[in-house]
Every structure is written in C-alpha cells, then in structure tokens.
Amino acid sequence: MPYFDAASSAPLHPVARQALLAALDEGWADPARLYREGRRARMLLDAAREAAAEAVGCRPDELVFTPSGTRALHTGVSGALAGRRRVGAGLVVSAVEHSAVLHAAAAHRAGGGEVTEVGVDRTGAVPAGAFAEALREGTALACLQSANHEVGTVQPVAEAAAACRSAGVPLLVDAAQSLAWGPVDGPWSLLAASAHKWGGPSGVGLLAVRKGVRFAPQGPGDERESGRSPGFENIPAVVAAAASLRAVRAEAAAEGARLRALVDRIRERVPVLVPDVEVVGDPVRRLPHVVTFSCLYVDGETLLHELDRSSFSVSSGSSCTSSTLTPSHVLRAMGVLSEGNVRVSLPPGTSPADVDRFLEVLPGVVSAARERLGAPAHGPAAERAAPAGADGEEAALVVDALGRRCPIPVIELARVIGDVPVGGTVTVLSDDAAARLDIPAWCAMRDQEYVGERAAEAGGVAYTVRRRV
Amino acid sequence: MPYFDAASSAPLHPVARQALLAALDEGWADPARLYREGRRARMLLDAAREAAAEAVGCRPDELVFTPSGTRALHTGVSGALAGRRRVGAGLVVSAVEHSAVLHAAAAHRAGGGEVTEVGVDRTGAVPAGAFAEALREGTALACLQSANHEVGTVQPVAEAAAACRSAGVPLLVDAAQSLAWGPVDGPWSLLAASAHKWGGPSGVGLLAVRKGVRFAPQGPGDERESGRSPGFENIPAVVAAAASLRAVRAEAAAEGARLRALVDRIRERVPVLVPDVEVVGDPVRRLPHVVTFSCLYVDGETLLHELDRSSFSVSSGSSCTSSTLTPSHVLRAMGVLSEGNVRVSLPPGTSPADVDRFLEVLPGVVSAARERLGAPAHGPAAERAAPAGADGEEAALVVDALGRRCPIPVIELARVIGDVPVGGTVTVLSDDAAARLDIPAWCAMRDQEYVGERAAEAGGVAYTVRRRV
C-alpha cells in the first residue's frame, strides 16, 4: 500500500516507535519534581534536548519543545515580534510559507501590525534579492521556509539570513520540510520544525531561538520549557522525536540520493506518459522526495480518489480538494496551473517498484477522469469552419461557465477554441476561483494569448483569450 | 517503589499503553486527508472524541482535544473572555485555582481586564455564597476547579454553576483532578481536563464548550479541532487518553472507595505518629486519593529528599521546595501552616502495605530532620526563669531571623517562647515569605496569641507573638 504523502505526515520511524515505547515507562512523571521518577523524566528530557539541538545546530538551552510545528511557528512569530516591538511592527514573509506562518501573520495584521509578502517565481523560489529588499526600518521579523511543502523548491535561506543579519532583522526559518535531510545553513535567528514530518511522533514541534535574539513569549506562560511553551512536557514523544531525528539524519545522504532518483524518474516520465501535464517546482534545487504536477482538464479530487482506489495516497493543491474552494496559496503565488494537481512525497524506504506502478497507473486514471468530464483530446486546436459572421473581435465568442467548478471552465474554453479564428478571441465567464490561475496557465501551455480579465456584467469574472495557433 | 504523587502525573494506565500502541500504526496520518490512511486516522479521532465526550457529559462536537490541560485552560479562558467582550472584562476565579488558570487571569489583567479572586476557608473550600456574590454586571467569565489539586478539597461546583446560570455568566470548570472519578455536576459552560492526570498519556488535554456559549478563540488558528486548537492532531495519544478515561471510570467507584479508606488511615494516623502536624483540607468533601499535611520545624525539601531515599515519591507546597521561595498559593489562601508540607496522592492500585510502610517511615524521617535543625521538643513551652528586667511589654524579646529560610524563623520562635513570661511578647524579624503564613499557624497550633506584623526597621517584617500558655 504505497503511501506517497510524507510531506503531510511521515509514517512513524521504527526508531521513534522503539524510543517511545521505552520512554513510556520512564518518562511519564513530572520532570520538575525531585523524586526519582521526576529525575528520570528530567534526564530523558535533557538528553532529548541535547540530541535535537545537535541535529538543529544550536545550543540545548536555545531549543524548546512545543506541542506541534504549528505551535512552534505561532510562538516563534509572536515572541520575536513582541521582543522587537520597539523597533517596529513590520513582518516580512514569503508568499509560499506554510499556513501556520501566514495565520500568525494574519493575526499580527489584525492586531495592527504590518505584513509584507514577498512573491515567488514560477518555480516557487523566493528571489533572495526581493527578500532582502523587503527588509526596512521597522521590520521586526522576517520568515522564510527552508523548502516549500507543496512543490519541494528549496529557498535561498543562507542568502536571506545573511541579508537579515546585515539589516539587523532576525530571520525565522520554518525547517519543517527539510530538517530530516540536514541542518539549515546560514546565520538564522529562529528555527521551527515538526517531528511527525521526519517520522517522529505527533505532538512534538521544536523551536530554537538563538541567544541574543530578543524574544518575549506571548500569552500566559509557566515555568516549563524556558517559559516558551506552557503545559506538561510530553517526554515520551519528545524522546522519540529526538531519537528518530538522529536516525533519519544517519540515513539522510543515502536515502536522499535514492529518493531523488525516484523523483527524477517521476519528473521525466509523467509528462511523457500523460498529455497536458505541467510539472511544477524547481527541478534541481528541491527536496529529494517531493514532486508536484498538474493535469489539464481534470479535477484534483477525482485524481486523489482514483489513485486511492489504486492504493496510492497522494495530496493535491487543487481547489476541488480543499474546503475553501480556492487553489492552494502556493500554486496561486507561483501562477501555475492548479487543476488536476497532484503532490507526490515519498517516505523513506519507498521502493522503485512502487514508483513504477504509480507511473503505470497514473495515465489511465487521468484519461478516464478526462473522458468522464468530456475533456478535449490532446493536441493543437483543430480549426473548424469559422462560425457564421465571424470576423475577428466583432464576433468574439463568449462561454458562460458561471456556477461551474474547476476544471469545467477550462474544459469549456478548450472545447470552443477550435471555433475561434486565429486572431479572434473567446471570453470565459466564471465565478470559480481556480479559473484565475488555470485559464492563463492553459494559455501558456497551449501557446495561446491570455488577454486579461475584467468583472463580468452577469457576475463573476470575464477571462479573455486570443487564439494564436 | 511506591509513587505517591498521582496528582502531579499518574503512571500510564495499561489500557492507555495498549491503545497508544495500536493507534501508533493506525493514527499517524493527517485526518484531513481523503486517502485511506487519513480516513483511518479520522475514524480513530472521531471515536476518541465520542468516548471522551460521553465521559465528560457533553456532545462530541462540543469537545476538542488540546496539547495539555494547561493549554485547554488558557484557550478556554481567553476564548470565553473574548466571546463576551461586549458584556465586560470581568473574570472571577477562586484563589486556589491551578496556576494555569491564574496565569491566564494574570494575562487578562495585564491586557486591561479585571480579575476578582474569591478566597477560601481554612479547608481550602470556596464558599458558594462568596463565589455567587463575586458575579457582577460586567463579569464575562467565572472559573472554579472541581477539586483542589494540592489539598484535595472538593469545590461546590454545582452551586457555583447554578449561580452563574442565574447571573448569565458562563462557568469554566477545571476538572483536571476529578474527571477520573466522575463527570462534573451542574450546568457548567466550559470544562477543561488533562489526560496524564487520569493515567492517560502526556500531550492531551480536553476542552468542552457547551453549545450556545459565546466563544472566540484567540491567536492564530487553523481548521483543526473546530478552530480551537491549532496544529496537527496527536491521534495516538488522543485515542489512548479516551480509552484510559473510559477504563478508569469503570474502576472509579471501587478504586475510589479503596483509596478513600487508605487516605483516611493516613489522615488519622499521621497526627498520632508525628507530633506537631497539621492535616489540611476537608476531611470529608475531598478527592478519594489526596491528603496533605504540614509538619512544624522542618523544611519540605528535606522531607521530600528523605522520603525519596526511603523510596516514597511525594510532593510539597512548602516554599523551600519551589523555585519561587514562596509557599504554594493554595496554602497561603487557606492560611495554614506551610512548612514541612507533604502532599500524598495515591495512584490507582496503591497497596495498603505501601501506605503502612509510609506510616512506619514518616515519623523517623520527620524527627531526624527536626533533630538536625535543632527544633524544640514537642509540648507546651517550658517556662524558664524570666530573663533579667523582664516585665511585660517593656522587656519584649526580639529574635533576629533575617536571612534565615523556612523553617528556621519558626524554630527560633519556638526556642525562645519559654523565655517569655506569660502575657509578654516576642517579635521575630524575618524576610522569609513563609514566615507570614507559618508564624500565625504556629500560634494557632500552640495556642499562643498572634498579635500582628509590621515592617521592620532593619528590613523584612516584624511578627509579634504574645505568650498565652
């Protein structure tokens, strides 16, 4: 049963399981107590902190354990902002950060703070120069992920950290996706991560705050975890988290190379096997285990469902699979196709045979889904007889796709483009959020000209496309 | 190795261990995902929520899991206060709540809110009438524990809840210490608890918010746990928490009766076996498994250390065992002796033989500690020859105990009381926080008159005692 969604949550590493079992019997007592059970718990906690700090590349007293990566990010952002309140209320984030960072940024904005979002290129990479330029007087904190969780693109963290250091701004790095593969380079100030992403147990995040970084934890606190993470310590889970981080690091070089080759195979073969596919994310500067692609004329939910029936577990950034009805903010920021989006993230130990079987299964799944939706066949638009009275702009065609969800508006567009004379336009009316991303993306893939959008009289948005080929 | 500190953290219940192991293999995936691993995780989470809600006495959709009892309380207090911001900023708490509630109250006060603390009687009970009187126009929330964590006294939650309902104020009940024994009676609005207190794993708290209670979660959130507890769900631990709550409930009546009898034995025998002891807390309206007593002329840390050497793990609310150098806020609010404080809280399964051995060991531990400190022997003050020139107030004796820590100021007082003529006074100068509690408590135990305190010229506080017997 191949599970290909390690970037959401990795299966428990055997070392994590072992360590958790051992620590259940030794680590349940209060480490603040002086009796033997408390001292034993304290020793386990201290040892876990040392091991985790070594893997992160910080001092043990700079690292605290939190109940999740999300809470580590929330605590890190609010504490660092409050610690530098006198400098200003500016927060710089990339547009493709994990939602935990963006939620913390939204809370900061709601409290009167100022948030600057730095955009990305089409590979999902944050340009180091643009990030540096966003740092201003009054910037209290900057946040940058080490690598993107949806498309795998590695971010220029070392350059960003150097720019932050020059500007005197602390940099918080969300290392959730990359910590299994190695420490984060550069003079970062804060770092957050999540154990269940590296095969550790749920319930453990970590937050490192370098000595010298001004930090004022927000909300009620207590004496635990240096006053930065209130509540009884979850020592068995913390022990398992530290042990498994050490274990995955020992395997990182070999396993990283192996998964990188498997992902390369997917990156190469998918566009060959499946027509009308866009593989997104940086092909080289990327996580070893993540690859994301989008398929024209098909909805992500159907793909996920059919792949699940074939026993492959993957995730999708398509709007049709999310409760918000909008495509993932990462795909939106990249400006790439969002329909039929599939993220494959391979857990350690994935066999080449499973990847081969995935490549065997995928084409049939996509073509069956397209067939059901009546998607047009692959290839350049076949010029049909020009419709009566057609003479360029005058006879512009309008497709009403109001009320239709992704990928229908794009399918309708593709269906009628053959009816448009070269040089003529077609306008698609749509109130589906994905259309804003997918119609321009379709134009780029099909070599047609995307003219632009305007509010439609009938409600929704009118997207206009000029036939070029 | 008898562990007598269940009120801090209970050893993992066998059912919790079993359930955790099973759920490690089934519950590691993201329950928000649509593939089989995600669906399986979601089913486990839903089942755990139903079981926990049944034990709490609420609907499953009223209950969310949090990373700890502390976080449940912080979230509950801030969310309920924010939800009723229009009503006012008044928060009513008892003086003996868990520090997590008091920390949340302090944060509320720091943010401009108003906090009313309701005092307790000498047993640690909150008078229901006083609690009701504290509810005013502008009271947004009231908090009351179901039972006290340090002395075991059960609080009048049903009466408080009824008063709150009449006043239109939601009541948040901290049920951390009592949930293992049964649901909380009365029309409460919010309830918080912590799994590791009932033998569940670390890393799980729960927060119930009744339908109709205005609640606005504070800080950045996400889509998990109804937007009330952000971060990846810790499903294996949640499953273990729910399973063990059900298991301890099945055993609660029999085990409660058994432990109640063992605690009764301690309550009866300790004052007989150890001179100069005060057993505190309500002898009847109390948790089945908790008993607390204080021993004159000895410091809590030494007692803990010596009991640990005899393999008994207990805790203490004495100042000498805390990092703050002040006695526990519970003992202070009760106005009882704080020196030589010992809390015994029996985990399920405690054997009568272990309790008997504790009662065998304790007297020797206390008397050895007293001997080392040069404490006076038990009994009424032996009248010595009146000091030269002594005639009442004029010849008032002054004992300089500045710079000396608990229990030295009280030992010094007891040493010199025999030199004071009946009707004469002795003044103790002390800068130790425990003296404020322990000198009046000593007077009550010794039937001497506590005159009062004033600031001393030499710094610290001058406590004056009049010899009565």
XYZ file of N, CA and C in Angstrom, chain A residues 1-3 5 8-12 17 20-22 24-25 27-30 33-37 39 65-68 70-71 74-75 99-100 103-104 107 194 196 201-204 219-223 228-237 301 304-305 307-308 310-316 321 323 343, chain B residues 1-3 5 8-12 17 20-22 24-25 27-30 33-37 39 65-68 70-71 74-75 99-100 103-104 107 194 196 201-204 219-223 228-237 301 304-305 307-308 310-316 321 323 343:
444
model
N 0.854 -1.200 0.000
C 0.000 0.000 0.000
C 0.887 1.247 0.000
N 1.261 1.737 -1.179
C 2.231 2.839 -1.192
C 1.619 4.166 -0.730
N 2.189 4.675 0.314
C 1.789 5.970 0.875
C 2.758 7.018 0.361
N 2.531 10.488 0.677
C 2.212 11.821 1.201
C 3.040 12.119 2.447
N 2.903 15.517 4.210
C 1.836 15.790 5.187
C 2.217 15.209 6.537
N 2.542 13.920 6.537
C 2.918 13.251 7.776
C 3.631 11.971 7.381
N 4.791 11.754 7.934
C 5.546 10.545 7.588
C 5.137 9.415 8.518
N 5.099 8.199 8.022
C 4.835 7.063 8.924
C 5.889 7.041 10.034
N 5.511 6.521 11.182
C 6.413 6.507 12.329
C 7.673 5.690 12.014
N 9.326 4.565 17.233
C 8.432 3.642 17.917
C 9.126 2.995 19.117
N 9.793 5.573 21.842
C 8.542 5.942 22.503
C 8.136 4.873 23.517
N 8.220 3.634 23.095
C 7.853 2.535 23.997
C 8.702 2.549 25.251
N 10.004 2.701 25.065
C 10.906 2.702 26.218
C 10.591 3.874 27.138
N 7.824 5.494 27.502
C 6.508 5.463 28.161
C 6.641 5.029 29.609
N 7.562 4.109 29.863
C 7.725 3.577 31.208
C 8.635 4.443 32.080
N 9.277 7.984 31.311
C 9.165 9.432 31.133
C 7.797 10.020 31.403
N 6.975 9.364 32.212
C 5.611 9.871 32.414
C 5.526 10.848 33.583
N 6.553 10.907 34.421
C 6.445 11.741 35.626
C 6.801 13.198 35.315
N 6.564 14.062 36.300
C 6.816 15.490 36.144
C 8.314 15.761 36.296
N 9.867 17.580 39.342
C 9.857 17.012 40.690
C 11.225 16.439 41.041
N 11.468 16.371 42.348
C 12.802 15.998 42.812
C 12.957 14.503 43.053
N 11.859 13.773 43.097
C 11.965 12.337 43.379
C 12.450 11.569 42.150
N 12.723 10.280 42.350
C 13.424 9.511 41.308
C 12.681 9.485 39.974
N 11.330 9.346 39.996
C 10.600 9.313 38.730
C 10.742 10.660 38.001
N 13.313 12.791 38.411
C 14.706 12.932 37.950
C 14.934 12.135 36.675
N 10.853 22.376 23.221
C 9.883 21.518 22.548
C 8.489 22.133 22.700
N 7.715 22.047 21.641
C 6.354 22.582 21.622
C 5.411 21.435 21.243
N 4.107 21.633 21.338
C 3.201 20.518 21.017
C 3.048 20.219 19.526
N 3.571 21.078 18.656
C 3.470 20.835 17.220
C 4.330 21.857 16.487
N 3.184 23.717 14.154
C 2.312 24.896 14.062
C 2.468 25.781 15.292
N 2.435 25.159 16.472
C 2.569 25.951 17.705
C 3.972 26.546 17.812
N 3.769 29.606 15.588
C 2.964 30.660 16.218
C 3.739 31.322 17.360
N 4.340 30.492 18.210
C 5.098 31.021 19.349
C 6.316 31.809 18.874
N 0.816 27.546 6.021
C -0.328 28.318 6.529
C -0.145 28.732 7.992
N 0.615 27.975 8.769
C 0.824 28.359 10.175
C 1.517 29.718 10.274
N -1.052 32.323 9.000
C -2.059 32.598 10.040
C -1.482 33.501 11.123
N -0.235 33.240 11.507
C 0.400 34.103 12.512
C 0.541 35.520 11.962
N -2.803 37.210 12.126
C -3.105 37.646 13.491
C -2.332 38.929 13.813
N 8.808 20.216 12.949
C 7.715 19.357 13.389
C 8.144 17.898 13.273
N 6.555 14.955 13.326
C 5.848 13.943 12.523
C 6.168 14.067 11.036
N 6.960 11.121 16.289
C 5.550 11.027 16.652
C 4.829 12.357 16.457
N 3.512 12.314 16.419
C 2.707 13.526 16.502
C 2.919 14.141 17.887
N 2.603 15.414 17.987
C 2.623 16.044 19.301
C 3.941 16.671 19.701
N 4.877 16.764 18.757
C 6.170 17.392 19.072
C 6.590 18.345 17.962
N 1.090 35.551 25.654
C 0.062 34.723 26.288
C 0.541 34.213 27.622
N -0.348 33.545 28.356
C 0.056 33.039 29.668
C 1.137 31.964 29.534
N 2.099 31.991 30.422
C 3.182 31.010 30.382
C 3.287 30.262 31.680
N 4.259 29.397 31.763
C 4.589 28.796 33.051
C 6.093 28.555 33.072
N 6.539 27.766 34.044
C 7.995 27.633 34.212
C 8.592 26.578 33.281
N 8.643 29.258 27.385
C 8.244 29.478 25.986
C 7.180 28.513 25.493
N 6.875 27.491 26.257
C 5.889 26.511 25.810
C 5.196 25.927 27.033
N 4.093 26.553 27.448
C 3.459 26.127 28.692
C 2.803 24.755 28.577
N 2.621 24.120 29.713
C 1.947 22.815 29.757
C 2.931 21.699 30.027
N 2.392 20.632 30.584
C 3.179 19.461 30.970
C 3.944 18.917 29.768
N 5.214 18.645 29.946
C 6.041 18.145 28.852
C 5.601 16.749 28.422
N 5.638 16.515 27.118
C 5.281 15.212 26.556
C 6.571 14.441 26.321
N 7.148 13.931 27.404
C 8.514 13.413 27.333
C 8.652 12.157 26.470
N 7.752 11.173 26.579
C 7.930 10.013 25.689
C 7.976 10.423 24.216
N 7.104 11.334 23.817
C 7.081 11.762 22.424
C 8.328 12.564 22.070
N -9.736 16.215 -6.960
C -10.432 15.284 -6.082
C -10.632 13.926 -6.750
N -7.290 12.111 -6.796
C -6.961 11.570 -5.477
C -7.800 10.332 -5.181
N -9.061 10.440 -5.505
C -9.973 9.343 -5.217
C -9.578 8.106 -6.021
N -6.675 7.437 -7.477
C -5.356 6.927 -7.061
C -5.488 6.159 -5.742
N -6.327 6.663 -4.844
C -6.568 5.959 -3.583
C -7.168 4.575 -3.850
N -6.568 2.842 -6.354
C -5.434 2.025 -6.824
C -4.376 1.908 -5.737
N -4.730 2.339 -4.527
C -3.904 2.230 -3.322
C -2.713 3.171 -3.273
N -2.792 4.291 -3.993
C -1.755 5.320 -3.841
C -2.327 6.506 -3.078
N -1.634 6.906 -2.008
C -2.075 8.039 -1.205
C -1.231 9.249 -1.559
N -1.871 10.240 -2.177
C -1.169 11.476 -2.529
C -2.037 12.642 -2.074
N -1.514 13.860 -2.182
C -2.334 15.014 -1.842
C -2.420 15.942 -3.045
N -3.193 16.990 -2.909
C -3.445 17.890 -4.025
C -3.649 19.310 -3.538
N -10.246 19.976 -3.919
C -9.995 19.057 -2.811
C -9.917 19.785 -1.482
N -11.464 22.620 1.403
C -12.753 23.087 1.889
C -12.954 24.566 1.563
N 0.437 16.123 -5.579
C 1.752 16.148 -4.934
C 2.112 14.739 -4.512
N 8.414 0.252 44.731
C 8.737 1.685 44.719
C 7.456 2.511 44.713
N 6.911 2.827 45.892
C 5.597 3.488 45.902
C 5.686 4.944 45.442
N 4.940 5.214 44.395
C 4.843 6.561 43.840
C 3.552 7.170 44.349
N 2.464 10.455 44.038
C 2.266 11.813 43.518
C 1.381 11.787 42.274
N 0.227 14.977 40.518
C 1.116 15.630 39.545
C 0.978 14.951 38.197
N 1.164 13.657 38.186
C 1.068 12.886 36.948
C 0.889 11.431 37.352
N -0.106 10.786 36.781
C -0.353 9.380 37.122
C 0.453 8.495 36.174
N 0.935 7.366 36.681
C 1.604 6.425 35.776
C 0.636 6.008 34.669
N 1.185 5.671 33.532
C 0.358 5.318 32.379
C -0.503 4.090 32.692
N -1.628 2.437 27.467
C -0.452 1.915 26.784
C -0.853 1.052 25.581
N -2.445 3.198 22.856
C -1.419 4.007 22.197
C -0.646 3.173 21.190
N -0.265 1.982 21.600
C 0.486 1.104 20.701
C -0.310 0.792 19.442
N -1.574 0.458 19.640
C -2.405 0.122 18.479
C -2.549 1.327 17.565
N -0.594 3.864 17.190
C 0.640 4.333 16.544
C 0.676 3.873 15.093
N 0.184 2.677 14.844
C 0.236 2.122 13.494
C -0.937 2.577 12.633
N -2.859 5.641 13.393
C -3.306 7.023 13.586
C -2.266 8.087 13.307
N -1.249 7.782 12.520
C -0.178 8.768 12.304
C -0.472 9.706 11.150
N -1.436 9.376 10.299
C -1.654 10.188 9.092
C -2.532 11.398 9.401
N -2.648 12.282 8.423
C -3.414 13.517 8.580
C -4.902 13.207 8.427
N -7.004 14.328 5.381
C -6.784 13.805 4.028
C -7.838 12.778 3.666
N -8.033 12.617 2.358
C -9.127 11.772 1.885
C -8.709 10.327 1.645
N -7.424 10.043 1.608
C -6.989 8.674 1.320
C -7.146 7.773 2.558
N -6.924 6.479 2.356
C -7.294 5.507 3.389
C -6.603 5.770 4.728
N -5.287 6.134 4.711
C -4.597 6.376 5.982
C -5.233 7.563 6.705
N -8.411 8.598 6.307
C -9.755 8.209 6.763
C -9.677 7.384 8.042
N -9.736 18.372 21.512
C -8.511 17.946 22.184
C -7.453 19.037 22.043
N -6.709 19.243 23.110
C -5.651 20.251 23.119
C -4.351 19.540 23.499
N -3.205 20.223 23.396
C -1.954 19.528 23.716
C -1.704 19.300 25.203
N -2.495 19.904 26.072
C -2.308 19.706 27.519
C -3.489 20.333 28.244
N -3.127 22.482 30.583
C -2.757 23.897 30.683
C -3.239 24.661 29.454
N -2.971 24.103 28.272
C -3.394 24.792 27.039
C -4.918 24.821 26.935
N -5.870 27.723 29.161
C -5.518 29.007 28.542
C -6.486 29.335 27.400
N -6.743 28.332 26.550
C -7.642 28.545 25.415
C -9.063 28.824 25.887
N -2.352 26.925 38.725
C -1.586 28.068 38.221
C -1.917 28.373 36.765
N -2.336 27.379 35.983
C -2.673 27.659 34.579
C -3.825 28.659 34.483
N -2.420 32.039 35.754
C -1.592 32.663 34.717
C -2.459 33.284 33.627
N -3.528 32.585 33.253
C -4.446 33.149 32.251
C -5.111 34.407 32.803
N -2.635 37.228 32.647
C -2.526 37.750 31.284
C -3.717 38.649 30.970
N -7.011 17.121 31.806
C -5.681 16.734 31.345
C -5.539 15.226 31.466
N -2.952 13.108 31.404
C -1.919 12.422 32.190
C -2.256 12.418 33.679
N -1.895 9.391 28.429
C -0.550 9.831 28.062
C -0.374 11.336 28.258
N 0.852 11.785 28.292
C 1.152 13.207 28.218
C 0.730 13.704 26.837
N 0.532 15.006 26.729
C 0.285 15.582 25.418
C -1.180 15.674 25.020
N -2.089 15.402 25.973
C -3.511 15.510 25.654
C -4.264 16.232 26.767
N -5.620 34.238 19.125
C -4.363 33.853 18.491
C -4.619 33.211 17.151
N -3.536 32.916 16.413
C -3.724 32.302 15.097
C -4.322 30.908 15.237
N -5.223 30.578 14.345
C -5.858 29.256 14.398
C -5.670 28.531 13.083
N -6.257 27.369 12.997
C -6.331 26.683 11.707
C -7.632 25.892 11.690
N -7.767 25.003 10.720
C -9.061 24.338 10.536
C -9.228 23.137 11.450
N -10.264 25.597 17.367
C -9.987 25.936 18.772
C -8.637 25.444 19.261
N -7.979 24.605 18.484
C -6.690 24.074 18.941
C -5.828 23.788 17.713
N -5.032 24.784 17.307
C -4.287 24.622 16.054
C -3.165 23.599 16.176
N -2.751 23.081 15.039
C -1.636 22.139 14.981
C -2.121 20.731 14.725
N -1.238 19.939 14.148
C -1.526 18.565 13.755
C -2.025 17.769 14.959
N -3.113 17.047 14.770
C -3.692 16.273 15.867
C -2.755 15.136 16.293
N -2.705 14.911 17.606
C -1.882 13.834 18.155
C -2.792 12.633 18.386
N -3.133 11.957 17.306
C -4.202 10.953 17.375
C -3.856 9.740 18.240
N -2.659 9.163 18.127
C -2.386 8.016 19.010
C -2.580 8.377 20.492
N -2.118 9.548 20.881
C -2.258 9.948 22.284
C -3.713 10.226 22.644
N 11.701 20.378 51.671
C 12.696 19.779 50.786
C 13.383 18.595 51.441
N 10.977 15.655 51.489
C 10.878 15.033 50.167
C 12.107 14.194 49.876
N 13.240 14.769 50.195
C 14.503 14.090 49.896
C 14.615 12.795 50.710
N 12.169 11.082 52.171
C 11.142 10.123 51.759
C 11.536 9.465 50.436
N 12.145 10.244 49.553
C 12.617 9.677 48.285
C 13.678 8.620 48.540
N 13.798 6.780 51.038
C 13.064 5.603 51.509
C 12.109 5.101 50.423
N 12.260 5.630 49.228
C 11.549 5.219 48.017
C 10.091 5.644 47.966
N 9.734 6.721 48.688
C 8.395 7.287 48.560
C 8.469 8.600 47.790
N 7.678 8.698 46.728
C 7.657 9.921 45.915
C 6.420 10.721 46.266
N 6.645 11.876 46.886
C 5.534 12.765 47.243
C 5.895 14.176 46.792
N 4.954 15.108 46.904
C 5.282 16.488 46.569
C 5.018 17.375 47.767
N 5.331 18.647 47.635
C 5.244 19.575 48.760
C 4.905 20.969 48.268
N 10.743 24.076 48.628
C 10.846 23.135 47.518
C 10.475 23.777 46.186
N 10.855 26.975 43.289
C 11.881 27.884 42.811
C 11.529 29.332 43.136
N 2.303 16.479 50.311
C 1.073 16.010 49.676
C 1.271 14.568 49.243
